[in-house]
PDB file of C-alpha atoms in Angstrom:
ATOM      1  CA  UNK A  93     -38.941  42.252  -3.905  1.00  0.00           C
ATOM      2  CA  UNK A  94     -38.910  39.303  -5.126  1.00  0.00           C
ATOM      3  CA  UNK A  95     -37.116  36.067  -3.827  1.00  0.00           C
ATOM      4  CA  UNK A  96     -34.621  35.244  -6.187  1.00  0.00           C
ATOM      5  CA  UNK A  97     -33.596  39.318  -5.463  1.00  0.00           C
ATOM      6  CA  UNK A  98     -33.702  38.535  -1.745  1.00  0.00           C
ATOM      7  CA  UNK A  99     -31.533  35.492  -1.961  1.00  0.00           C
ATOM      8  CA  UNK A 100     -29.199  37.630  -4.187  1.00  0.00           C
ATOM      9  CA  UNK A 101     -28.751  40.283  -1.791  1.00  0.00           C
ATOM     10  CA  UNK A 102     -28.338  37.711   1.118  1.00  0.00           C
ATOM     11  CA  UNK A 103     -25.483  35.642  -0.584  1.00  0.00           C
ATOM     12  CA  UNK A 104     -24.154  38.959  -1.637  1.00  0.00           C
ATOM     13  CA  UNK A 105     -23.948  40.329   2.165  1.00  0.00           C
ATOM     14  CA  UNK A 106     -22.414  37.019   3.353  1.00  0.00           C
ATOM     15  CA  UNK A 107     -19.801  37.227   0.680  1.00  0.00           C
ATOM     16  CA  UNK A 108     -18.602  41.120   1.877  1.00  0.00           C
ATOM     17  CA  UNK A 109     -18.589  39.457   5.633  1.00  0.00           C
ATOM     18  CA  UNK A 110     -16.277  36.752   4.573  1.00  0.00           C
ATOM     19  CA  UNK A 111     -13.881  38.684   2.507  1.00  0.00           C
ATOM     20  CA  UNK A 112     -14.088  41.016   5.864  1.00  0.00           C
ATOM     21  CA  UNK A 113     -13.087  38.433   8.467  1.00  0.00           C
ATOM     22  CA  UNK A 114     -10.467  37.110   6.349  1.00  0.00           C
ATOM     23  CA  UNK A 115      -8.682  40.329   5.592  1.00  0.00           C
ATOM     24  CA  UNK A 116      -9.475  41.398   9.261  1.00  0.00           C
ATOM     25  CA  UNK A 117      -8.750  37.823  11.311  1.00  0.00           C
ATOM     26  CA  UNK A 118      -8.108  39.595  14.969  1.00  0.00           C
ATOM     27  CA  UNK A 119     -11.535  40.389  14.774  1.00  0.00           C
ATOM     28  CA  UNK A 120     -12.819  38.526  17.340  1.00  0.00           C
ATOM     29  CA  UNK A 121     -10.185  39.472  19.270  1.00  0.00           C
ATOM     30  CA  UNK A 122     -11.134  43.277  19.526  1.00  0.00           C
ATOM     31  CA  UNK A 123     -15.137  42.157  20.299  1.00  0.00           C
ATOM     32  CA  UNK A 124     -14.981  38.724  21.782  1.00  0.00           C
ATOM     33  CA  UNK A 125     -18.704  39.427  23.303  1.00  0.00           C
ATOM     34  CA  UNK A 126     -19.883  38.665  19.504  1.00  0.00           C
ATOM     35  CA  UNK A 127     -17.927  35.541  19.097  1.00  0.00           C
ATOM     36  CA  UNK A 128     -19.877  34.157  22.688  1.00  0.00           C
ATOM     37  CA  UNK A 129     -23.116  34.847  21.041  1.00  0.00           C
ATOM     38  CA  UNK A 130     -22.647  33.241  17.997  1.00  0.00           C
ATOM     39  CA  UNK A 131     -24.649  30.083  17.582  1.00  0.00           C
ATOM     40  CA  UNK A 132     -23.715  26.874  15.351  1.00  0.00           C
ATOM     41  CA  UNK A 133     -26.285  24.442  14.230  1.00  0.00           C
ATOM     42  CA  UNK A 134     -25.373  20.845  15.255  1.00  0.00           C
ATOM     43  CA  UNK A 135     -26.518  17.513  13.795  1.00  0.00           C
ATOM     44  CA  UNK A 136     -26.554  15.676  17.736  1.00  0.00           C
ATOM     45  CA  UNK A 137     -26.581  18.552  20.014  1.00  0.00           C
ATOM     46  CA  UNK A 138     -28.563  21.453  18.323  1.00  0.00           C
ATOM     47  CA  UNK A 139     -27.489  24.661  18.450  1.00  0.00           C
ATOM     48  CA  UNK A 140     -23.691  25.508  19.920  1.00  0.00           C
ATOM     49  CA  UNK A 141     -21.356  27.917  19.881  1.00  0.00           C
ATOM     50  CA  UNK A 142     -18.335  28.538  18.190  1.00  0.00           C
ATOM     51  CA  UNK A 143     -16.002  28.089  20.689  1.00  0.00           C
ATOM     52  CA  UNK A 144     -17.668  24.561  21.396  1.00  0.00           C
ATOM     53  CA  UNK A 145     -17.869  23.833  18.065  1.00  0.00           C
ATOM     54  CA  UNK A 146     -14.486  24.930  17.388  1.00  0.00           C
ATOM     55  CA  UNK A 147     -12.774  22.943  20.553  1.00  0.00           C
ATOM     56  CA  UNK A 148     -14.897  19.741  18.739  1.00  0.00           C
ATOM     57  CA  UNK A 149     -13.053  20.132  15.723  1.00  0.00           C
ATOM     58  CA  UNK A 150      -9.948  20.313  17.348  1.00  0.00           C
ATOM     59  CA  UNK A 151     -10.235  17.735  19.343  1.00  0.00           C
ATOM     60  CA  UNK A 152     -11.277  15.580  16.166  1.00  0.00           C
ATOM     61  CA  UNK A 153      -8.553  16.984  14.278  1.00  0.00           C
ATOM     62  CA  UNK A 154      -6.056  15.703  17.041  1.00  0.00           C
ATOM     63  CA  UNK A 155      -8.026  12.396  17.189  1.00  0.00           C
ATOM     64  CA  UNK A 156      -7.417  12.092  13.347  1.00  0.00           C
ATOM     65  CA  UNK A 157      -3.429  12.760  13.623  1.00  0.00           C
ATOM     66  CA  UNK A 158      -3.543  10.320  16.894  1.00  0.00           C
ATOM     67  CA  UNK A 159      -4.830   7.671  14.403  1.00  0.00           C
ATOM     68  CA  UNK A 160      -2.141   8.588  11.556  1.00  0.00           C
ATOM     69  CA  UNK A 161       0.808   8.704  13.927  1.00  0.00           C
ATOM     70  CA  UNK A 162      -0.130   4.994  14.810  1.00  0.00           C
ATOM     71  CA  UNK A 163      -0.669   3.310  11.518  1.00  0.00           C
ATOM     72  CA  UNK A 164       2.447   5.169  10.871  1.00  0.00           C
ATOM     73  CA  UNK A 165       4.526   3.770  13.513  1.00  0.00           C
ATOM     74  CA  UNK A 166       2.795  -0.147  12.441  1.00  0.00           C
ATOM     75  CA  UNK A 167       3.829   0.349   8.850  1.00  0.00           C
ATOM     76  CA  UNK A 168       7.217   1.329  10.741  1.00  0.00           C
ATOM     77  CA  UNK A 169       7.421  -1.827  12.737  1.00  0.00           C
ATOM     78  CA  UNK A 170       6.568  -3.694   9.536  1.00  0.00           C
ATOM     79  CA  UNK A 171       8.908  -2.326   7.473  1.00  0.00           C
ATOM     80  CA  UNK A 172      11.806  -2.929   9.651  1.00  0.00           C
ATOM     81  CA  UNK A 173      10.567  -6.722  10.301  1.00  0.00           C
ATOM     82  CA  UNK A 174      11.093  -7.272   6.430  1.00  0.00           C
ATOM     83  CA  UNK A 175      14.500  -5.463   6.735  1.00  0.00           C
ATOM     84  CA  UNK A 176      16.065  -7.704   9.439  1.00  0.00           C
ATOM     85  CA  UNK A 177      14.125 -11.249   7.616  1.00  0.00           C
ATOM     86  CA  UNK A 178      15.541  -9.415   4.216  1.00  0.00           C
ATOM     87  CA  UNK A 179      19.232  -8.983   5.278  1.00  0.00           C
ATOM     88  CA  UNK A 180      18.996 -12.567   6.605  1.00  0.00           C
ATOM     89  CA  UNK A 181      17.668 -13.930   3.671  1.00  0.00           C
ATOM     90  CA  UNK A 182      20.551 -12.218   2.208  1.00  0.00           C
ATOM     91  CA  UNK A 183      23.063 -14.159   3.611  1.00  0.00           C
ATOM     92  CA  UNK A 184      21.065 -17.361   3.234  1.00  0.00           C
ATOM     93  CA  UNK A 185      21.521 -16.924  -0.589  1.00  0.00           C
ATOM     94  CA  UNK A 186      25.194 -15.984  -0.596  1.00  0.00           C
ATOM     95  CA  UNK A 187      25.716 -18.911   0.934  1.00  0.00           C
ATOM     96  CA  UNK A 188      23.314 -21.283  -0.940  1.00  0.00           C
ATOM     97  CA  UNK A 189      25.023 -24.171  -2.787  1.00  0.00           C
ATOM     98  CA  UNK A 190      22.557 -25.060  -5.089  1.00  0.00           C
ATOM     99  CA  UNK A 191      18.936 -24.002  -6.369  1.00  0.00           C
ATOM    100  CA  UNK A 192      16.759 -25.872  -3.726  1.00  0.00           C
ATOM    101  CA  UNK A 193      18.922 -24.166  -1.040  1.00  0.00           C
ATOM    102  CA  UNK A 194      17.919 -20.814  -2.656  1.00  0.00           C
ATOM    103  CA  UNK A 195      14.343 -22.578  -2.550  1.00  0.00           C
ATOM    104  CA  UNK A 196      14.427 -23.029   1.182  1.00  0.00           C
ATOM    105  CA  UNK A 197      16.239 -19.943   1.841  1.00  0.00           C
ATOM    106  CA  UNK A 198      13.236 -17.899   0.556  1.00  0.00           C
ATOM    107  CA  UNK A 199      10.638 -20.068   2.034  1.00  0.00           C
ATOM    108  CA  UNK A 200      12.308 -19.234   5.081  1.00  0.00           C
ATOM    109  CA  UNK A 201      11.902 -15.949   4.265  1.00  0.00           C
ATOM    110  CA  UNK A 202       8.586 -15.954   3.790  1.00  0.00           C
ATOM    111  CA  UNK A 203       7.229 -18.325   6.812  1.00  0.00           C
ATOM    112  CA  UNK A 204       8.982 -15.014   9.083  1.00  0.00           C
ATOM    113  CA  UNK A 205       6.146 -12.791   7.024  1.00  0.00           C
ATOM    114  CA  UNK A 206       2.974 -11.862   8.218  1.00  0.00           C
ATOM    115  CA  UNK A 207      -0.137 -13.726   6.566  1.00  0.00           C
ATOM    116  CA  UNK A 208       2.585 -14.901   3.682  1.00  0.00           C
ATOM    117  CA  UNK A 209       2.473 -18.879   4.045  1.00  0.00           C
ATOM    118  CA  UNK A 210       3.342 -19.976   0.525  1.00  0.00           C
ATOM    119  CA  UNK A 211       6.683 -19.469  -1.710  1.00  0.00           C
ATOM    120  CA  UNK A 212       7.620 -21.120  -4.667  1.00  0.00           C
ATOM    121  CA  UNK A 213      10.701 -20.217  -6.981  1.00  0.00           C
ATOM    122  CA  UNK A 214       9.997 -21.849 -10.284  1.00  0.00           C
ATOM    123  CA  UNK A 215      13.219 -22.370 -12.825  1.00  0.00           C
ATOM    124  CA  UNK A 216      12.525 -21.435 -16.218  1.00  0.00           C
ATOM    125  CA  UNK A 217      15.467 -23.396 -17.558  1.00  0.00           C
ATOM    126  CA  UNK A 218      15.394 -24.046 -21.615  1.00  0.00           C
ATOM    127  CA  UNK A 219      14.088 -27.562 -22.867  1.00  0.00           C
ATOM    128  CA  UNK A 220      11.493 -28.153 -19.506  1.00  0.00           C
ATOM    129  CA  UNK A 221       8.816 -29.889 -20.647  1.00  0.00           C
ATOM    130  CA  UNK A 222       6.565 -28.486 -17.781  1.00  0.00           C
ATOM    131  CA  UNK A 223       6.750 -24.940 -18.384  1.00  0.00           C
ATOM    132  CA  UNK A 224       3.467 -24.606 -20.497  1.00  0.00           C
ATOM    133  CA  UNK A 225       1.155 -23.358 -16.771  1.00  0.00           C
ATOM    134  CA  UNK A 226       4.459 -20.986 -15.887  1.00  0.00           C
ATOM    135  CA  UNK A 227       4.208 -19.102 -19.728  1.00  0.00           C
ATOM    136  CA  UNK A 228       0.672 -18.498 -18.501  1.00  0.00           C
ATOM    137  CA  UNK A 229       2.004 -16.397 -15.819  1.00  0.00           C
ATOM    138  CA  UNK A 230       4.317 -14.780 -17.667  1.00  0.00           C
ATOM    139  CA  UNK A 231       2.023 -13.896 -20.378  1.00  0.00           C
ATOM    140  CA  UNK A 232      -1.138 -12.717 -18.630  1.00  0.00           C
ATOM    141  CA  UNK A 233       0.363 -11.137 -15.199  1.00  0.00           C
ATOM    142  CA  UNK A 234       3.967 -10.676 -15.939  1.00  0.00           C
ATOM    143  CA  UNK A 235       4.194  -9.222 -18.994  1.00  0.00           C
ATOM    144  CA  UNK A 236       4.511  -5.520 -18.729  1.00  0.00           C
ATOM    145  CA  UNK A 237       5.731  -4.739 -15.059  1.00  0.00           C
ATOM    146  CA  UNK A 238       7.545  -8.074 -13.817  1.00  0.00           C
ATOM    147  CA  UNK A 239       5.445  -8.160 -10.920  1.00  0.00           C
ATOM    148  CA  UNK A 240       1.839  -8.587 -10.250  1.00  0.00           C
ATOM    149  CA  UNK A 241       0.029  -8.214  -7.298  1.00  0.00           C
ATOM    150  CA  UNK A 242      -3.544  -9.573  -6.516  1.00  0.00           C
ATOM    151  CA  UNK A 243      -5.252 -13.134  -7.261  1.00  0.00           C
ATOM    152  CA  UNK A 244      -4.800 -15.521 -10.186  1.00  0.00           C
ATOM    153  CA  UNK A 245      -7.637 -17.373 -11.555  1.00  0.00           C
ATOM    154  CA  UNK A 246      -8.379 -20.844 -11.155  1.00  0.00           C
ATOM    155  CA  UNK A 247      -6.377 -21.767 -14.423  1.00  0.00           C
ATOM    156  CA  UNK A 248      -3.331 -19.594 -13.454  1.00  0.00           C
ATOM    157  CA  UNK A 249      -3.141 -20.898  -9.919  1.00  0.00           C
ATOM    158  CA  UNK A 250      -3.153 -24.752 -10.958  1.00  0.00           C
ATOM    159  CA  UNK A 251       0.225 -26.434 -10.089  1.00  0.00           C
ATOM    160  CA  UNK A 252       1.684 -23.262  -8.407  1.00  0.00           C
ATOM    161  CA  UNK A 253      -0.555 -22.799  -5.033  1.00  0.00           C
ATOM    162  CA  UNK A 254      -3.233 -24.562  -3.214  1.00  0.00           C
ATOM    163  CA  UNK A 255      -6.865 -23.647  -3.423  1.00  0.00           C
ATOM    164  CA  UNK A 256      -6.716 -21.727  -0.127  1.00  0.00           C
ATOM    165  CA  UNK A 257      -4.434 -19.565  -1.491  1.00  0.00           C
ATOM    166  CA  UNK A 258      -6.555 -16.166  -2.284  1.00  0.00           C
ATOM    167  CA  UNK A 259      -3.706 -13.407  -3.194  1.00  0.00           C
ATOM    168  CA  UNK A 260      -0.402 -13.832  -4.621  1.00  0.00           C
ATOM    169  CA  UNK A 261       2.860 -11.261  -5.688  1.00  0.00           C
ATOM    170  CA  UNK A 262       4.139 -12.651  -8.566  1.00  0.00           C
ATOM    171  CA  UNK A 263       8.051 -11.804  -9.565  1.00  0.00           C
ATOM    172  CA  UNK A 264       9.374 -12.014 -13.068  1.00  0.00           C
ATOM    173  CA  UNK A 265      13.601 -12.671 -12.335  1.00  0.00           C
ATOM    174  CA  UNK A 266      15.248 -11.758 -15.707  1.00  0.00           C
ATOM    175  CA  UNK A 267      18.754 -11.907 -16.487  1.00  0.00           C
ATOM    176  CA  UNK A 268      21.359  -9.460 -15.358  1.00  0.00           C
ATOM    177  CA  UNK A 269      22.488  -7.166 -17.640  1.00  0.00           C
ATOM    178  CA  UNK A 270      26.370  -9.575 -17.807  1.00  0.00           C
ATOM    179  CA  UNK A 271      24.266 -12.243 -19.325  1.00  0.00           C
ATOM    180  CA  UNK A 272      23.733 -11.871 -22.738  1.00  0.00           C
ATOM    181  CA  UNK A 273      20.229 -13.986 -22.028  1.00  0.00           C
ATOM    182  CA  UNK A 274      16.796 -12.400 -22.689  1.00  0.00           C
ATOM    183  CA  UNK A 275      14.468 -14.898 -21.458  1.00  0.00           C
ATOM    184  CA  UNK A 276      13.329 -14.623 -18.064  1.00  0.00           C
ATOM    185  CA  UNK A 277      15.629 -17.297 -15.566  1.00  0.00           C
ATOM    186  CA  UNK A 278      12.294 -17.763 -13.001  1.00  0.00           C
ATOM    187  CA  UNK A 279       9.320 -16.638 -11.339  1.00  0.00           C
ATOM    188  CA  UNK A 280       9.383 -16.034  -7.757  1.00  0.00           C
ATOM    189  CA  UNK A 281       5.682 -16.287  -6.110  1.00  0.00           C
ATOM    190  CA  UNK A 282       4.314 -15.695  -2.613  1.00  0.00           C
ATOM    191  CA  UNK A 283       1.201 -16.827  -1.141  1.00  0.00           C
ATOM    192  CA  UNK A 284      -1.102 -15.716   1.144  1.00  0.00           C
ATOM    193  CA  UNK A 285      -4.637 -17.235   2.298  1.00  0.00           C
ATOM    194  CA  UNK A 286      -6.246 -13.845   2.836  1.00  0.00           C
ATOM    195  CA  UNK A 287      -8.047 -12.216  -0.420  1.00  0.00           C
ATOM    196  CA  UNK A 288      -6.617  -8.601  -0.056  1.00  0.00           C
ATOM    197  CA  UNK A 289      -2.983  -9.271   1.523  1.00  0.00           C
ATOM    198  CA  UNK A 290      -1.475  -8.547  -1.807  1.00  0.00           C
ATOM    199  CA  UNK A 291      -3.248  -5.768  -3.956  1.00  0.00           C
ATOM    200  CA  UNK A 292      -2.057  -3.680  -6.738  1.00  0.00           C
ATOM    201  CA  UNK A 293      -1.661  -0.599  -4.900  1.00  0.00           C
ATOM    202  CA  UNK A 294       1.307  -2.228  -2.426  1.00  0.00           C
ATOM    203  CA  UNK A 295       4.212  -0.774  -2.640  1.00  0.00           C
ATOM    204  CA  UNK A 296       7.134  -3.217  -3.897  1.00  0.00           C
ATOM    205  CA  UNK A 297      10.562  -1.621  -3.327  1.00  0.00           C
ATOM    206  CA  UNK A 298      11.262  -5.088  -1.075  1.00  0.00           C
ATOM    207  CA  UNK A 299      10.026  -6.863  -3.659  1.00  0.00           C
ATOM    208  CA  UNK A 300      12.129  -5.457  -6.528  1.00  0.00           C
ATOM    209  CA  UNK A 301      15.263  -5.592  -4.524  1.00  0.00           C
ATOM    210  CA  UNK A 302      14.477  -8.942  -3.926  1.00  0.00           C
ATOM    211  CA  UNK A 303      14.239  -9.597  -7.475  1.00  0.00           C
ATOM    212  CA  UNK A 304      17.492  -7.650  -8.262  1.00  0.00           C
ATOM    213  CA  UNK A 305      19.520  -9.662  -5.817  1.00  0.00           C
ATOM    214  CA  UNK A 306      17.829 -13.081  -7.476  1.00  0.00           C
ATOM    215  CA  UNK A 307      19.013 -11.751 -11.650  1.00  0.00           C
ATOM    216  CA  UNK A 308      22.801 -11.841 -10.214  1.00  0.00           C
ATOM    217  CA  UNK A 309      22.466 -14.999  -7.924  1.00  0.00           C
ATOM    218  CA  UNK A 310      20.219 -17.222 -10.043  1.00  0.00           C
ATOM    219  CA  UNK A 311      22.524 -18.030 -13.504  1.00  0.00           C
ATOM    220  CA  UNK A 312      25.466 -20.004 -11.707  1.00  0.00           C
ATOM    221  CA  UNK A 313      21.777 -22.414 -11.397  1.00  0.00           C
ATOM    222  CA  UNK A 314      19.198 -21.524 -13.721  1.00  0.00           C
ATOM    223  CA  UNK A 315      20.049 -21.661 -17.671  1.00  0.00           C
ATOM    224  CA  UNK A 316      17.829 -19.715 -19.370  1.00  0.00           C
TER     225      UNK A 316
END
């Protein structure tokens, strides 16, 4: 017989033993002597058996869902530190009397955020003569989406951040749908000095509501 036959028959016999235990899975229960003598081979340990190698697996299993219930519970503790600085901010620009109070307001805002140091709300008002390095942004990052997440090159970040600034989120704030206005009234940008705080993949339902609650505040100061 030859080997390619051999290995045939063997992969053949292992398949009829799987379909077996799966269609019969008390098996072990009616001959438990079998399961005792089974042997597993192990990459530190050598050779174990099942029931050691099966408590291991649990027992990494439970590690695993120890590790997801905490990063669960941090992303909870996050989330409802933005809520509370959120609602406050809220307020803040309610009761703002004029743009640079909106300005402060959300620099506020952001100094209560982790790792966010920077914030900058730039007017886009019609007939600035300074607006050329803002079009920039609006062209290359914020064209499609209204929001970009990540880091600007050295061109894009002139006049709106430091150099130590390494990420940004980026906000296009158009007008409301009342207005009958299609250019955009601002850009509202964060900055942080680490290189991944802000990446693509971040979710932005803060951000967006953010940027709703700017479109309706924004025109009694910004004419676009």
């Amino acid at each position: 017989m030859t080997d390619s036959l051999i290995q045939e028959k063997e992969l053949l016999a292992a398949s009829v033993v799987e379909d077996y235990l799966q269609q019969n899975p008390d098996f072990f229960l009616r001959y438990p002597d079998i399961l005792s003598q089974l042997r597993l081979p192990h990459q530190q340990r050598g050779t174990v058996s099942l029931v050691e190698r099966q408590l291991e697996l649990q027992r990494e299993k439970i590690h695993l869902l120890e590790e997801d219930i905490t990063r669960l519970m941090s992303v909870a503790r996050q989330n409802e530190h933005i809520f509370i600085a959120l609602n406050a901010l809220h307020i803040s620009i309610h009761q703002a009397n004029s743009f640079n109070d909106i300005t402060a307001a959300l620099q506020q805002f952001a100094n209560t955020m982790p790792q966010v140091k920077y914030c900058r709300l730039l007017g886009l008002e019609q007939g600035k003569t300074d607006l050329q390095p803002y079009q920039l942004l609006l062209n290359r990052r914020l064209q499609a989406q209204g929001v970009y997440l990540g880091r600007l090159n050295q061109e894009e970040q002139q006049g709106l951040f430091p150099a130590q600034v390494h990420s940004v989120a980026l906000l296009r704030i158009d007008a409301n749908q009342s207005t009958n206005s299609k250019e955009p009234l601002a850009i509202l940008a964060f900055g942080s000095e680490l290189d991944d705080h802000f990446q693509p993949e971040m979710d932005v339902l803060f951000l967006r509501h953010l940027v709703t609650l700017l479109a309706l505040i924004l025109p009694s100061y910004v004419s676009a």
